[in-house]
Amino acid sequence: MKTKDKIFEKIDKDEIKMRPKWKFEVEKYGLVFGVSAISVLSGLTMLVSIWLIQMGVNLEILEFGVTGKQMLVGDIPWSWLAAFGMSTGIGIFLFSKIGVEYRKTGWIRLIRLMLLILAVLITLVLLKDWFELELLVRLV
Amino acid sequence: MTDEEIIKKVLADKHEFGKIIDRYEDKIRRYIKRISYCVDDDVDDLVQEVFISVYEKLNSYSSEYSFSSWIYRIAHNKTIDFIKKKKIKLTNVDNEELFEDSKNELLEDLAMAEDDKKRVRQALKKMDVKYRNIINLFYFEEKSYIEISDILKISKSKAGVLLYRAKKELKKILTDEN
């Protein structure tokens, strides 16, 4: 019996079907969603922990009423939160485009893009004092 | 007819899948034999497994890769899984026919004479499977670095390094035999 016949016999006998495209899409985006969710959760946990530590140290400012609360909110690491949000958003976008499949050209482009994003983020964080006034206005 | 055209037909009529089998069966069989050295019955099973997997996953094939690389990738994964699972021992078969048309380029690169073919065949058998695999893909399947990187999911430069190391290892085995 030829291999071709054996394969078709097995396909018919075991009722093997082609998996529909949507299942592969769900798997792909499920993976993207899962990895992204883990990244977001771990990033947020870190940021909240930093904030809680700061809050623990500065708890006495709560005694100053509204002003104290405003100062406490001001202690939230907004610039890091913004940097985290931006980088995570871009990461999720790139991951959904490229996925886990390795591709040379995509990889090189990805590294270049990540370096560029990193440079922009570092610049933003270094210059955060410039934006602080605007941020306070927005908070008020 | 291109592979992509056949795939479109297969998606409409499963019996067209026979054309893919006709086109790739011999290549995949040789590829599996060359890297696994397993007995014919196991090779038969593996070939069937590969094509059934190709059939099941056909909807996941993306035309950004060549279909040939994609099918070799599946064959590679199935064979490596099989080798790991069964811990197969190399057969005593010399597999002469598999290397019959081989590959003067390999002999040239190793600075070996035509008469040394048998020694090279035996040495290939003793190699680590990852080295044997890359030698097989480059010299016997005549795949380019780009195709090898797609099949093994490694970078082009890594493929080059792996091939260099494989040849070094092969030379070492041949020297040690002397």
PDB file of C-alpha atoms in Angstrom:
ATOM      1  CA  MET A   1       0.000   0.000   0.000  1.00  0.00           C
ATOM      2  CA  LYS A   2       1.392   3.382  -0.985  1.00  0.00           C
ATOM      3  CA  THR A   3       2.107   5.988   1.684  1.00  0.00           C
ATOM      4  CA  LYS A   4      -0.389   8.356   0.081  1.00  0.00           C
ATOM      5  CA  ASP A   5      -3.166   5.768   0.397  1.00  0.00           C
ATOM      6  CA  LYS A   6      -2.187   5.028   3.998  1.00  0.00           C
ATOM      7  CA  ILE A   7      -2.349   8.725   4.839  1.00  0.00           C
ATOM      8  CA  PHE A   8      -5.779   9.164   3.258  1.00  0.00           C
ATOM      9  CA  GLU A   9      -6.999   5.977   4.936  1.00  0.00           C
ATOM     10  CA  LYS A  10      -5.868   7.339   8.311  1.00  0.00           C
ATOM     11  CA  ILE A  11      -7.465  10.729   7.617  1.00  0.00           C
ATOM     12  CA  ASP A  12     -10.772   9.056   6.773  1.00  0.00           C
ATOM     13  CA  LYS A  13     -10.647   6.399   9.486  1.00  0.00           C
ATOM     14  CA  ASP A  14      -9.698   8.770  12.330  1.00  0.00           C
ATOM     15  CA  GLU A  15     -11.877  11.524  10.865  1.00  0.00           C
ATOM     16  CA  ILE A  16      -8.948  13.922  10.890  1.00  0.00           C
ATOM     17  CA  LYS A  17     -10.012  17.398   9.924  1.00  0.00           C
ATOM     18  CA  MET A  18      -8.055  20.492   9.035  1.00  0.00           C
ATOM     19  CA  ARG A  19      -8.108  22.770  12.031  1.00  0.00           C
ATOM     20  CA  PRO A  20      -9.966  25.947  11.126  1.00  0.00           C
ATOM     21  CA  LYS A  21      -7.980  29.147  10.768  1.00  0.00           C
ATOM     22  CA  TRP A  22      -9.825  30.861  13.613  1.00  0.00           C
ATOM     23  CA  LYS A  23      -8.465  28.304  16.089  1.00  0.00           C
ATOM     24  CA  PHE A  24      -4.913  29.221  15.164  1.00  0.00           C
ATOM     25  CA  GLU A  25      -5.828  32.898  15.442  1.00  0.00           C
ATOM     26  CA  VAL A  26      -7.366  32.340  18.880  1.00  0.00           C
ATOM     27  CA  GLU A  27      -4.231  30.467  19.976  1.00  0.00           C
ATOM     28  CA  LYS A  28      -2.001  33.233  18.668  1.00  0.00           C
ATOM     29  CA  TYR A  29      -3.968  36.084  20.233  1.00  0.00           C
ATOM     30  CA  GLY A  30      -4.587  34.048  23.397  1.00  0.00           C
ATOM     31  CA  LEU A  31      -0.845  33.782  23.797  1.00  0.00           C
ATOM     32  CA  VAL A  32      -0.411  37.486  23.124  1.00  0.00           C
ATOM     33  CA  PHE A  33      -3.149  38.269  25.650  1.00  0.00           C
ATOM     34  CA  GLY A  34      -1.717  35.889  28.275  1.00  0.00           C
ATOM     35  CA  VAL A  35       1.842  37.168  28.014  1.00  0.00           C
ATOM     36  CA  SER A  36       0.619  40.774  27.935  1.00  0.00           C
ATOM     37  CA  ALA A  37      -1.573  40.249  30.993  1.00  0.00           C
ATOM     38  CA  ILE A  38       1.344  38.783  32.933  1.00  0.00           C
ATOM     39  CA  SER A  39       3.581  41.719  31.890  1.00  0.00           C
ATOM     40  CA  VAL A  40       0.941  44.287  32.833  1.00  0.00           C
ATOM     41  CA  LEU A  41       0.260  42.644  36.186  1.00  0.00           C
ATOM     42  CA  SER A  42       3.915  42.314  37.121  1.00  0.00           C
ATOM     43  CA  GLY A  43       4.654  45.896  36.028  1.00  0.00           C
ATOM     44  CA  LEU A  44       1.695  47.287  37.965  1.00  0.00           C
ATOM     45  CA  THR A  45       2.604  45.226  41.022  1.00  0.00           C
ATOM     46  CA  MET A  46       6.080  46.747  40.963  1.00  0.00           C
ATOM     47  CA  LEU A  47       4.767  50.274  40.568  1.00  0.00           C
ATOM     48  CA  VAL A  48       2.144  49.867  43.276  1.00  0.00           C
ATOM     49  CA  SER A  49       4.767  48.364  45.592  1.00  0.00           C
ATOM     50  CA  ILE A  50       7.060  51.349  45.039  1.00  0.00           C
ATOM     51  CA  TRP A  51       4.162  53.692  45.711  1.00  0.00           C
ATOM     52  CA  LEU A  52       3.068  51.791  48.823  1.00  0.00           C
ATOM     53  CA  ILE A  53       6.612  51.895  50.211  1.00  0.00           C
ATOM     54  CA  GLN A  54       6.751  55.631  49.586  1.00  0.00           C
ATOM     55  CA  MET A  55       3.314  56.040  51.155  1.00  0.00           C
ATOM     56  CA  GLY A  56       4.373  54.035  54.183  1.00  0.00           C
ATOM     57  CA  VAL A  57       7.296  56.334  54.740  1.00  0.00           C
ATOM     58  CA  ASN A  58       5.224  59.475  54.206  1.00  0.00           C
ATOM     59  CA  LEU A  59       2.037  58.442  55.974  1.00  0.00           C
ATOM     60  CA  GLU A  60       2.276  61.308  58.415  1.00  0.00           C
ATOM     61  CA  ILE A  61       1.433  63.741  55.613  1.00  0.00           C
ATOM     62  CA  LEU A  62      -2.141  62.423  55.766  1.00  0.00           C
ATOM     63  CA  GLU A  63      -2.469  64.458  58.940  1.00  0.00           C
ATOM     64  CA  PHE A  64      -2.403  67.542  56.745  1.00  0.00           C
ATOM     65  CA  GLY A  65      -5.905  66.799  55.389  1.00  0.00           C
ATOM     66  CA  VAL A  66      -6.635  67.523  51.729  1.00  0.00           C
ATOM     67  CA  THR A  67      -3.203  68.953  51.126  1.00  0.00           C
ATOM     68  CA  GLY A  68      -1.652  65.805  52.551  1.00  0.00           C
ATOM     69  CA  LYS A  69      -3.749  63.631  50.260  1.00  0.00           C
ATOM     70  CA  GLN A  70      -2.778  65.738  47.275  1.00  0.00           C
ATOM     71  CA  MET A  71       0.874  65.367  48.236  1.00  0.00           C
ATOM     72  CA  LEU A  72       0.394  61.630  48.530  1.00  0.00           C
ATOM     73  CA  VAL A  73      -1.149  61.436  45.055  1.00  0.00           C
ATOM     74  CA  GLY A  74       1.704  63.582  43.847  1.00  0.00           C
ATOM     75  CA  ASP A  75       4.060  60.874  45.113  1.00  0.00           C
ATOM     76  CA  ILE A  76       2.625  58.349  42.669  1.00  0.00           C
ATOM     77  CA  PRO A  77       5.422  57.663  40.176  1.00  0.00           C
ATOM     78  CA  TRP A  78       3.434  59.068  37.253  1.00  0.00           C
ATOM     79  CA  SER A  79       6.368  59.299  34.883  1.00  0.00           C
ATOM     80  CA  TRP A  80       7.249  55.646  35.440  1.00  0.00           C
ATOM     81  CA  LEU A  81       3.594  54.716  35.134  1.00  0.00           C
ATOM     82  CA  ALA A  82       3.401  56.581  31.830  1.00  0.00           C
ATOM     83  CA  ALA A  83       6.645  54.992  30.631  1.00  0.00           C
ATOM     84  CA  PHE A  84       5.356  51.578  31.687  1.00  0.00           C
ATOM     85  CA  GLY A  85       2.006  52.145  29.940  1.00  0.00           C
ATOM     86  CA  MET A  86       3.648  53.299  26.731  1.00  0.00           C
ATOM     87  CA  SER A  87       6.229  50.544  26.569  1.00  0.00           C
ATOM     88  CA  THR A  88       3.684  47.866  27.451  1.00  0.00           C
ATOM     89  CA  GLY A  89       1.263  49.169  24.818  1.00  0.00           C
ATOM     90  CA  ILE A  90       3.965  49.204  22.163  1.00  0.00           C
ATOM     91  CA  GLY A  91       5.178  45.783  23.309  1.00  0.00           C
ATOM     92  CA  ILE A  92       1.698  44.298  23.014  1.00  0.00           C
ATOM     93  CA  PHE A  93       1.264  45.852  19.581  1.00  0.00           C
ATOM     94  CA  LEU A  94       4.605  44.468  18.337  1.00  0.00           C
ATOM     95  CA  PHE A  95       4.007  41.094  19.922  1.00  0.00           C
ATOM     96  CA  SER A  96       0.603  40.795  18.262  1.00  0.00           C
ATOM     97  CA  LYS A  97       2.212  41.658  14.915  1.00  0.00           C
ATOM     98  CA  ILE A  98       5.285  39.464  15.160  1.00  0.00           C
ATOM     99  CA  GLY A  99       4.190  36.828  17.650  1.00  0.00           C
ATOM    100  CA  VAL A 100       6.584  34.234  18.925  1.00  0.00           C
ATOM    101  CA  GLU A 101       7.606  33.192  15.422  1.00  0.00           C
ATOM    102  CA  TYR A 102      11.222  34.017  14.807  1.00  0.00           C
ATOM    103  CA  ARG A 103      11.933  36.065  11.731  1.00  0.00           C
ATOM    104  CA  LYS A 104      15.299  37.627  11.046  1.00  0.00           C
ATOM    105  CA  THR A 105      14.202  40.851   9.391  1.00  0.00           C
ATOM    106  CA  GLY A 106      11.393  41.341  11.883  1.00  0.00           C
ATOM    107  CA  TRP A 107      13.800  40.724  14.718  1.00  0.00           C
ATOM    108  CA  ILE A 108      16.328  43.293  13.529  1.00  0.00           C
ATOM    109  CA  ARG A 109      13.562  45.841  12.975  1.00  0.00           C
ATOM    110  CA  LEU A 110      12.187  45.052  16.405  1.00  0.00           C
ATOM    111  CA  ILE A 111      15.559  45.606  18.109  1.00  0.00           C
ATOM    112  CA  ARG A 112      16.003  48.957  16.301  1.00  0.00           C
ATOM    113  CA  LEU A 113      12.514  50.032  17.275  1.00  0.00           C
ATOM    114  CA  MET A 114      12.962  48.948  20.887  1.00  0.00           C
ATOM    115  CA  LEU A 115      16.238  50.892  21.133  1.00  0.00           C
ATOM    116  CA  LEU A 116      14.511  53.962  19.734  1.00  0.00           C
ATOM    117  CA  ILE A 117      11.605  53.614  22.169  1.00  0.00           C
ATOM    118  CA  LEU A 118      14.039  53.088  25.034  1.00  0.00           C
ATOM    119  CA  ALA A 119      15.933  56.241  24.094  1.00  0.00           C
ATOM    120  CA  VAL A 120      12.687  58.244  23.932  1.00  0.00           C
ATOM    121  CA  LEU A 121      11.502  56.882  27.270  1.00  0.00           C
ATOM    122  CA  ILE A 122      14.812  57.568  29.008  1.00  0.00           C
ATOM    123  CA  THR A 123      14.755  61.109  27.618  1.00  0.00           C
ATOM    124  CA  LEU A 124      11.179  61.601  28.837  1.00  0.00           C
ATOM    125  CA  VAL A 125      11.997  60.305  32.299  1.00  0.00           C
ATOM    126  CA  LEU A 126      15.134  62.462  32.513  1.00  0.00           C
ATOM    127  CA  LEU A 127      13.124  65.507  31.471  1.00  0.00           C
ATOM    128  CA  LYS A 128      10.161  64.680  33.665  1.00  0.00           C
ATOM    129  CA  ASP A 129      10.585  67.848  35.730  1.00  0.00           C
ATOM    130  CA  TRP A 130       9.695  69.852  32.645  1.00  0.00           C
ATOM    131  CA  PHE A 131       6.301  68.171  32.492  1.00  0.00           C
ATOM    132  CA  GLU A 132       5.588  68.220  36.210  1.00  0.00           C
ATOM    133  CA  LEU A 133       3.857  71.596  36.219  1.00  0.00           C
ATOM    134  CA  GLU A 134       1.474  70.476  33.495  1.00  0.00           C
ATOM    135  CA  LEU A 135       0.828  67.229  35.333  1.00  0.00           C
ATOM    136  CA  LEU A 136      -0.056  69.087  38.533  1.00  0.00           C
ATOM    137  CA  VAL A 137      -2.449  71.323  36.609  1.00  0.00           C
ATOM    138  CA  ARG A 138      -4.131  68.252  35.154  1.00  0.00           C
ATOM    139  CA  LEU A 139      -4.387  66.656  38.603  1.00  0.00           C
ATOM    140  CA  VAL A 140      -5.958  69.749  40.088  1.00  0.00           C
TER     141      VAL A 140
ATOM    142  CA  MET B   1       1.699  24.550 -10.326  1.00  0.00           C
ATOM    143  CA  THR B   2       3.144  26.315  -7.275  1.00  0.00           C
ATOM    144  CA  ASP B   3       2.780  25.037  -3.731  1.00  0.00           C
ATOM    145  CA  GLU B   4       0.530  27.973  -2.871  1.00  0.00           C
ATOM    146  CA  GLU B   5      -1.827  27.110  -5.733  1.00  0.00           C
ATOM    147  CA  ILE B   6      -2.025  23.506  -4.576  1.00  0.00           C
ATOM    148  CA  ILE B   7      -2.748  24.640  -1.010  1.00  0.00           C
ATOM    149  CA  LYS B   8      -5.668  26.756  -2.223  1.00  0.00           C
ATOM    150  CA  LYS B   9      -7.056  23.696  -4.003  1.00  0.00           C
ATOM    151  CA  VAL B  10      -6.539  21.486  -0.955  1.00  0.00           C
ATOM    152  CA  LEU B  11      -8.517  23.919   1.175  1.00  0.00           C
ATOM    153  CA  ALA B  12     -11.410  23.439  -1.217  1.00  0.00           C
ATOM    154  CA  ASP B  13     -10.989  19.715  -1.827  1.00  0.00           C
ATOM    155  CA  LYS B  14      -9.050  17.503   0.571  1.00  0.00           C
ATOM    156  CA  HIS B  15      -8.211  14.967  -2.153  1.00  0.00           C
ATOM    157  CA  GLU B  16      -5.906  17.526  -3.703  1.00  0.00           C
ATOM    158  CA  PHE B  17      -3.678  16.944  -0.676  1.00  0.00           C
ATOM    159  CA  GLY B  18      -2.332  13.952  -2.602  1.00  0.00           C
ATOM    160  CA  LYS B  19      -0.438  16.402  -4.805  1.00  0.00           C
ATOM    161  CA  ILE B  20       1.456  17.722  -1.791  1.00  0.00           C
ATOM    162  CA  ILE B  21       2.284  14.165  -0.759  1.00  0.00           C
ATOM    163  CA  ASP B  22       3.454  13.334  -4.280  1.00  0.00           C
ATOM    164  CA  ARG B  23       5.651  16.390  -4.348  1.00  0.00           C
ATOM    165  CA  TYR B  24       7.279  16.055  -0.943  1.00  0.00           C
ATOM    166  CA  GLU B  25       7.110  12.416   0.127  1.00  0.00           C
ATOM    167  CA  ASP B  26      10.504  11.358  -1.219  1.00  0.00           C
ATOM    168  CA  LYS B  27      12.254  14.477   0.030  1.00  0.00           C
ATOM    169  CA  ILE B  28      10.803  14.182   3.507  1.00  0.00           C
ATOM    170  CA  ARG B  29      11.530  10.459   3.653  1.00  0.00           C
ATOM    171  CA  ARG B  30      15.173  11.025   2.719  1.00  0.00           C
ATOM    172  CA  TYR B  31      15.455  13.904   5.160  1.00  0.00           C
ATOM    173  CA  ILE B  32      14.085  11.831   8.040  1.00  0.00           C
ATOM    174  CA  LYS B  33      16.318   8.876   7.166  1.00  0.00           C
ATOM    175  CA  ARG B  34      19.414  11.009   6.953  1.00  0.00           C
ATOM    176  CA  ILE B  35      18.982  12.582  10.339  1.00  0.00           C
ATOM    177  CA  SER B  36      17.442   9.729  12.286  1.00  0.00           C
ATOM    178  CA  TYR B  37      18.939   6.584  10.720  1.00  0.00           C
ATOM    179  CA  CYS B  38      15.878   4.734  11.964  1.00  0.00           C
ATOM    180  CA  VAL B  39      14.474   1.598  10.438  1.00  0.00           C
ATOM    181  CA  ASP B  40      12.147   1.752   7.456  1.00  0.00           C
ATOM    182  CA  ASP B  41       8.991   1.006   9.451  1.00  0.00           C
ATOM    183  CA  ASP B  42       9.671   3.927  11.770  1.00  0.00           C
ATOM    184  CA  VAL B  43      10.476   6.171   8.821  1.00  0.00           C
ATOM    185  CA  ASP B  44       7.137   5.163   7.251  1.00  0.00           C
ATOM    186  CA  ASP B  45       5.292   6.046  10.446  1.00  0.00           C
ATOM    187  CA  LEU B  46       7.102   9.350  10.725  1.00  0.00           C
ATOM    188  CA  VAL B  47       6.383  10.297   7.123  1.00  0.00           C
ATOM    189  CA  GLN B  48       2.700   9.600   7.697  1.00  0.00           C
ATOM    190  CA  GLU B  49       2.714  11.592  10.923  1.00  0.00           C
ATOM    191  CA  VAL B  50       4.375  14.526   9.166  1.00  0.00           C
ATOM    192  CA  PHE B  51       1.802  14.634   6.363  1.00  0.00           C
ATOM    193  CA  ILE B  52      -1.129  14.221   8.721  1.00  0.00           C
ATOM    194  CA  SER B  53       0.223  17.079  10.806  1.00  0.00           C
ATOM    195  CA  VAL B  54       0.673  19.168   7.648  1.00  0.00           C
ATOM    196  CA  TYR B  55      -2.926  18.387   6.698  1.00  0.00           C
ATOM    197  CA  GLU B  56      -4.258  19.354  10.123  1.00  0.00           C
ATOM    198  CA  LYS B  57      -2.243  22.571  10.313  1.00  0.00           C
ATOM    199  CA  LEU B  58      -2.580  23.673   6.717  1.00  0.00           C
ATOM    200  CA  ASN B  59      -4.701  26.649   7.720  1.00  0.00           C
ATOM    201  CA  SER B  60      -1.878  27.960   9.875  1.00  0.00           C
ATOM    202  CA  TYR B  61       0.564  28.091   6.983  1.00  0.00           C
ATOM    203  CA  SER B  62       1.617  31.638   6.232  1.00  0.00           C
ATOM    204  CA  SER B  63       2.951  32.514   2.803  1.00  0.00           C
ATOM    205  CA  GLU B  64       5.665  34.706   4.330  1.00  0.00           C
ATOM    206  CA  TYR B  65       7.662  31.469   4.579  1.00  0.00           C
ATOM    207  CA  SER B  66       8.228  29.052   1.730  1.00  0.00           C
ATOM    208  CA  PHE B  67       5.965  26.030   1.964  1.00  0.00           C
ATOM    209  CA  SER B  68       9.004  23.813   1.583  1.00  0.00           C
ATOM    210  CA  SER B  69      10.622  25.329   4.696  1.00  0.00           C
ATOM    211  CA  TRP B  70       7.356  24.969   6.581  1.00  0.00           C
ATOM    212  CA  ILE B  71       6.965  21.275   5.768  1.00  0.00           C
ATOM    213  CA  TYR B  72      10.642  20.595   6.563  1.00  0.00           C
ATOM    214  CA  ARG B  73      10.133  22.368   9.869  1.00  0.00           C
ATOM    215  CA  ILE B  74       7.312  19.982  10.759  1.00  0.00           C
ATOM    216  CA  ALA B  75       9.400  17.004   9.636  1.00  0.00           C
ATOM    217  CA  HIS B  76      12.321  18.279  11.717  1.00  0.00           C
ATOM    218  CA  ASN B  77      10.177  18.642  14.857  1.00  0.00           C
ATOM    219  CA  LYS B  78       8.545  15.243  14.450  1.00  0.00           C
ATOM    220  CA  THR B  79      11.878  13.523  13.874  1.00  0.00           C
ATOM    221  CA  ILE B  80      13.619  15.187  16.805  1.00  0.00           C
ATOM    222  CA  ASP B  81      10.650  14.332  19.068  1.00  0.00           C
ATOM    223  CA  PHE B  82      10.813  10.762  17.852  1.00  0.00           C
ATOM    224  CA  ILE B  83      14.565  10.505  18.459  1.00  0.00           C
ATOM    225  CA  LYS B  84      14.176  11.905  21.985  1.00  0.00           C
ATOM    226  CA  LYS B  85      11.157   9.767  22.811  1.00  0.00           C
ATOM    227  CA  LYS B  86      12.420   6.465  21.523  1.00  0.00           C
ATOM    228  CA  LYS B  87      16.100   7.060  22.212  1.00  0.00           C
ATOM    229  CA  ILE B  88      16.723   5.198  19.017  1.00  0.00           C
ATOM    230  CA  LYS B  89      19.916   3.430  18.282  1.00  0.00           C
ATOM    231  CA  LEU B  90      21.527   3.900  14.948  1.00  0.00           C
ATOM    232  CA  THR B  91      20.851   1.076  12.573  1.00  0.00           C
ATOM    233  CA  ASN B  92      23.674  -0.893  11.122  1.00  0.00           C
ATOM    234  CA  VAL B  93      22.462  -0.093   7.685  1.00  0.00           C
ATOM    235  CA  ASP B  94      25.045   1.889   5.813  1.00  0.00           C
ATOM    236  CA  ASN B  95      22.360   3.969   4.075  1.00  0.00           C
ATOM    237  CA  GLU B  96      24.582   4.068   1.067  1.00  0.00           C
ATOM    238  CA  GLU B  97      21.756   4.969  -1.270  1.00  0.00           C
ATOM    239  CA  LEU B  98      21.003   8.074   0.751  1.00  0.00           C
ATOM    240  CA  PHE B  99      24.455   9.430   0.170  1.00  0.00           C
ATOM    241  CA  GLU B 100      24.982   8.014  -3.276  1.00  0.00           C
ATOM    242  CA  ASP B 101      24.501  11.307  -5.029  1.00  0.00           C
ATOM    243  CA  SER B 102      26.517  13.049  -2.454  1.00  0.00           C
ATOM    244  CA  LYS B 103      27.877  15.499  -2.452  1.00  0.00           C
ATOM    245  CA  ASN B 104      31.207  16.321  -3.806  1.00  0.00           C
ATOM    246  CA  GLU B 105      30.913  19.731  -2.249  1.00  0.00           C
ATOM    247  CA  LEU B 106      31.027  18.174   1.197  1.00  0.00           C
ATOM    248  CA  LEU B 107      34.020  16.051   0.235  1.00  0.00           C
ATOM    249  CA  GLU B 108      35.709  19.114  -1.207  1.00  0.00           C
ATOM    250  CA  ASP B 109      35.028  21.150   1.891  1.00  0.00           C
ATOM    251  CA  LEU B 110      36.487  18.375   4.005  1.00  0.00           C
ATOM    252  CA  ALA B 111      39.422  17.998   1.622  1.00  0.00           C
ATOM    253  CA  MET B 112      38.550  14.334   1.135  1.00  0.00           C
ATOM    254  CA  ALA B 113      38.814  12.209  -1.963  1.00  0.00           C
ATOM    255  CA  GLU B 114      35.953  10.491  -3.791  1.00  0.00           C
ATOM    256  CA  ASP B 115      37.096   7.160  -2.302  1.00  0.00           C
ATOM    257  CA  ASP B 116      36.490   8.456   1.201  1.00  0.00           C
ATOM    258  CA  LYS B 117      32.724   8.625   0.735  1.00  0.00           C
ATOM    259  CA  LYS B 118      32.124   5.567   2.865  1.00  0.00           C
ATOM    260  CA  ARG B 119      34.240   6.927   5.701  1.00  0.00           C
ATOM    261  CA  VAL B 120      32.342  10.206   5.583  1.00  0.00           C
ATOM    262  CA  ARG B 121      29.030   8.315   5.680  1.00  0.00           C
ATOM    263  CA  GLN B 122      30.146   6.421   8.746  1.00  0.00           C
ATOM    264  CA  ALA B 123      31.439   9.574  10.397  1.00  0.00           C
ATOM    265  CA  LEU B 124      28.121  11.366   9.779  1.00  0.00           C
ATOM    266  CA  LYS B 125      26.423   8.587  11.680  1.00  0.00           C
ATOM    267  CA  LYS B 126      28.565   9.254  14.729  1.00  0.00           C
ATOM    268  CA  MET B 127      27.809  12.953  14.806  1.00  0.00           C
ATOM    269  CA  ASP B 128      25.526  14.735  17.196  1.00  0.00           C
ATOM    270  CA  VAL B 129      22.075  14.975  15.611  1.00  0.00           C
ATOM    271  CA  LYS B 130      22.086  18.799  15.515  1.00  0.00           C
ATOM    272  CA  TYR B 131      25.326  18.791  13.508  1.00  0.00           C
ATOM    273  CA  ARG B 132      24.216  15.950  11.279  1.00  0.00           C
ATOM    274  CA  ASN B 133      20.999  17.802  10.652  1.00  0.00           C
ATOM    275  CA  ILE B 134      22.651  20.999   9.456  1.00  0.00           C
ATOM    276  CA  ILE B 135      25.111  19.118   7.241  1.00  0.00           C
ATOM    277  CA  ASN B 136      22.151  17.256   5.804  1.00  0.00           C
ATOM    278  CA  LEU B 137      20.155  20.410   5.147  1.00  0.00           C
ATOM    279  CA  PHE B 138      23.026  22.322   3.594  1.00  0.00           C
ATOM    280  CA  TYR B 139      24.785  19.688   1.528  1.00  0.00           C
ATOM    281  CA  PHE B 140      22.132  17.074   0.834  1.00  0.00           C
ATOM    282  CA  GLU B 141      18.880  18.987   0.810  1.00  0.00           C
ATOM    283  CA  GLU B 142      20.754  21.937  -0.698  1.00  0.00           C
ATOM    284  CA  LYS B 143      18.968  24.483   1.431  1.00  0.00           C
ATOM    285  CA  SER B 144      20.197  28.059   1.654  1.00  0.00           C
ATOM    286  CA  TYR B 145      21.088  29.713   4.947  1.00  0.00           C
ATOM    287  CA  ILE B 146      17.767  31.572   4.846  1.00  0.00           C
ATOM    288  CA  GLU B 147      15.822  28.334   4.411  1.00  0.00           C
ATOM    289  CA  ILE B 148      17.853  26.626   7.132  1.00  0.00           C
ATOM    290  CA  SER B 149      17.138  29.506   9.487  1.00  0.00           C
ATOM    291  CA  ASP B 150      13.415  29.155   8.731  1.00  0.00           C
ATOM    292  CA  ILE B 151      13.436  25.382   9.214  1.00  0.00           C
ATOM    293  CA  LEU B 152      15.484  25.334  12.412  1.00  0.00           C
ATOM    294  CA  LYS B 153      14.159  28.679  13.683  1.00  0.00           C
ATOM    295  CA  ILE B 154      17.626  30.077  14.181  1.00  0.00           C
ATOM    296  CA  SER B 155      19.290  33.169  12.761  1.00  0.00           C
ATOM    297  CA  LYS B 156      21.212  33.073   9.509  1.00  0.00           C
ATOM    298  CA  SER B 157      24.484  33.731  11.299  1.00  0.00           C
ATOM    299  CA  LYS B 158      23.734  30.959  13.817  1.00  0.00           C
ATOM    300  CA  ALA B 159      23.152  28.600  10.883  1.00  0.00           C
ATOM    301  CA  GLY B 160      26.580  29.566   9.542  1.00  0.00           C
ATOM    302  CA  VAL B 161      28.249  29.008  12.902  1.00  0.00           C
ATOM    303  CA  LEU B 162      26.475  25.672  13.358  1.00  0.00           C
ATOM    304  CA  LEU B 163      27.592  24.501   9.936  1.00  0.00           C
ATOM    305  CA  TYR B 164      31.167  25.541  10.655  1.00  0.00           C
ATOM    306  CA  ARG B 165      31.131  23.611  13.944  1.00  0.00           C
ATOM    307  CA  ALA B 166      29.522  20.612  12.271  1.00  0.00           C
ATOM    308  CA  LYS B 167      32.290  20.434   9.681  1.00  0.00           C
ATOM    309  CA  LYS B 168      34.893  20.796  12.409  1.00  0.00           C
ATOM    310  CA  GLU B 169      33.264  17.957  14.337  1.00  0.00           C
ATOM    311  CA  LEU B 170      33.126  15.801  11.212  1.00  0.00           C
ATOM    312  CA  LYS B 171      36.803  16.441  10.501  1.00  0.00           C
ATOM    313  CA  LYS B 172      37.638  15.561  14.083  1.00  0.00           C
ATOM    314  CA  ILE B 173      35.789  12.258  13.881  1.00  0.00           C
ATOM    315  CA  LEU B 174      37.539  11.449  10.604  1.00  0.00           C
ATOM    316  CA  THR B 175      40.947  12.377  12.061  1.00  0.00           C
ATOM    317  CA  ASP B 176      40.337  10.350  15.238  1.00  0.00           C
ATOM    318  CA  GLU B 177      39.516   7.328  13.121  1.00  0.00           C
ATOM    319  CA  ASN B 178      42.894   7.575  11.471  1.00  0.00           C
TER     320      ASN B 178
END
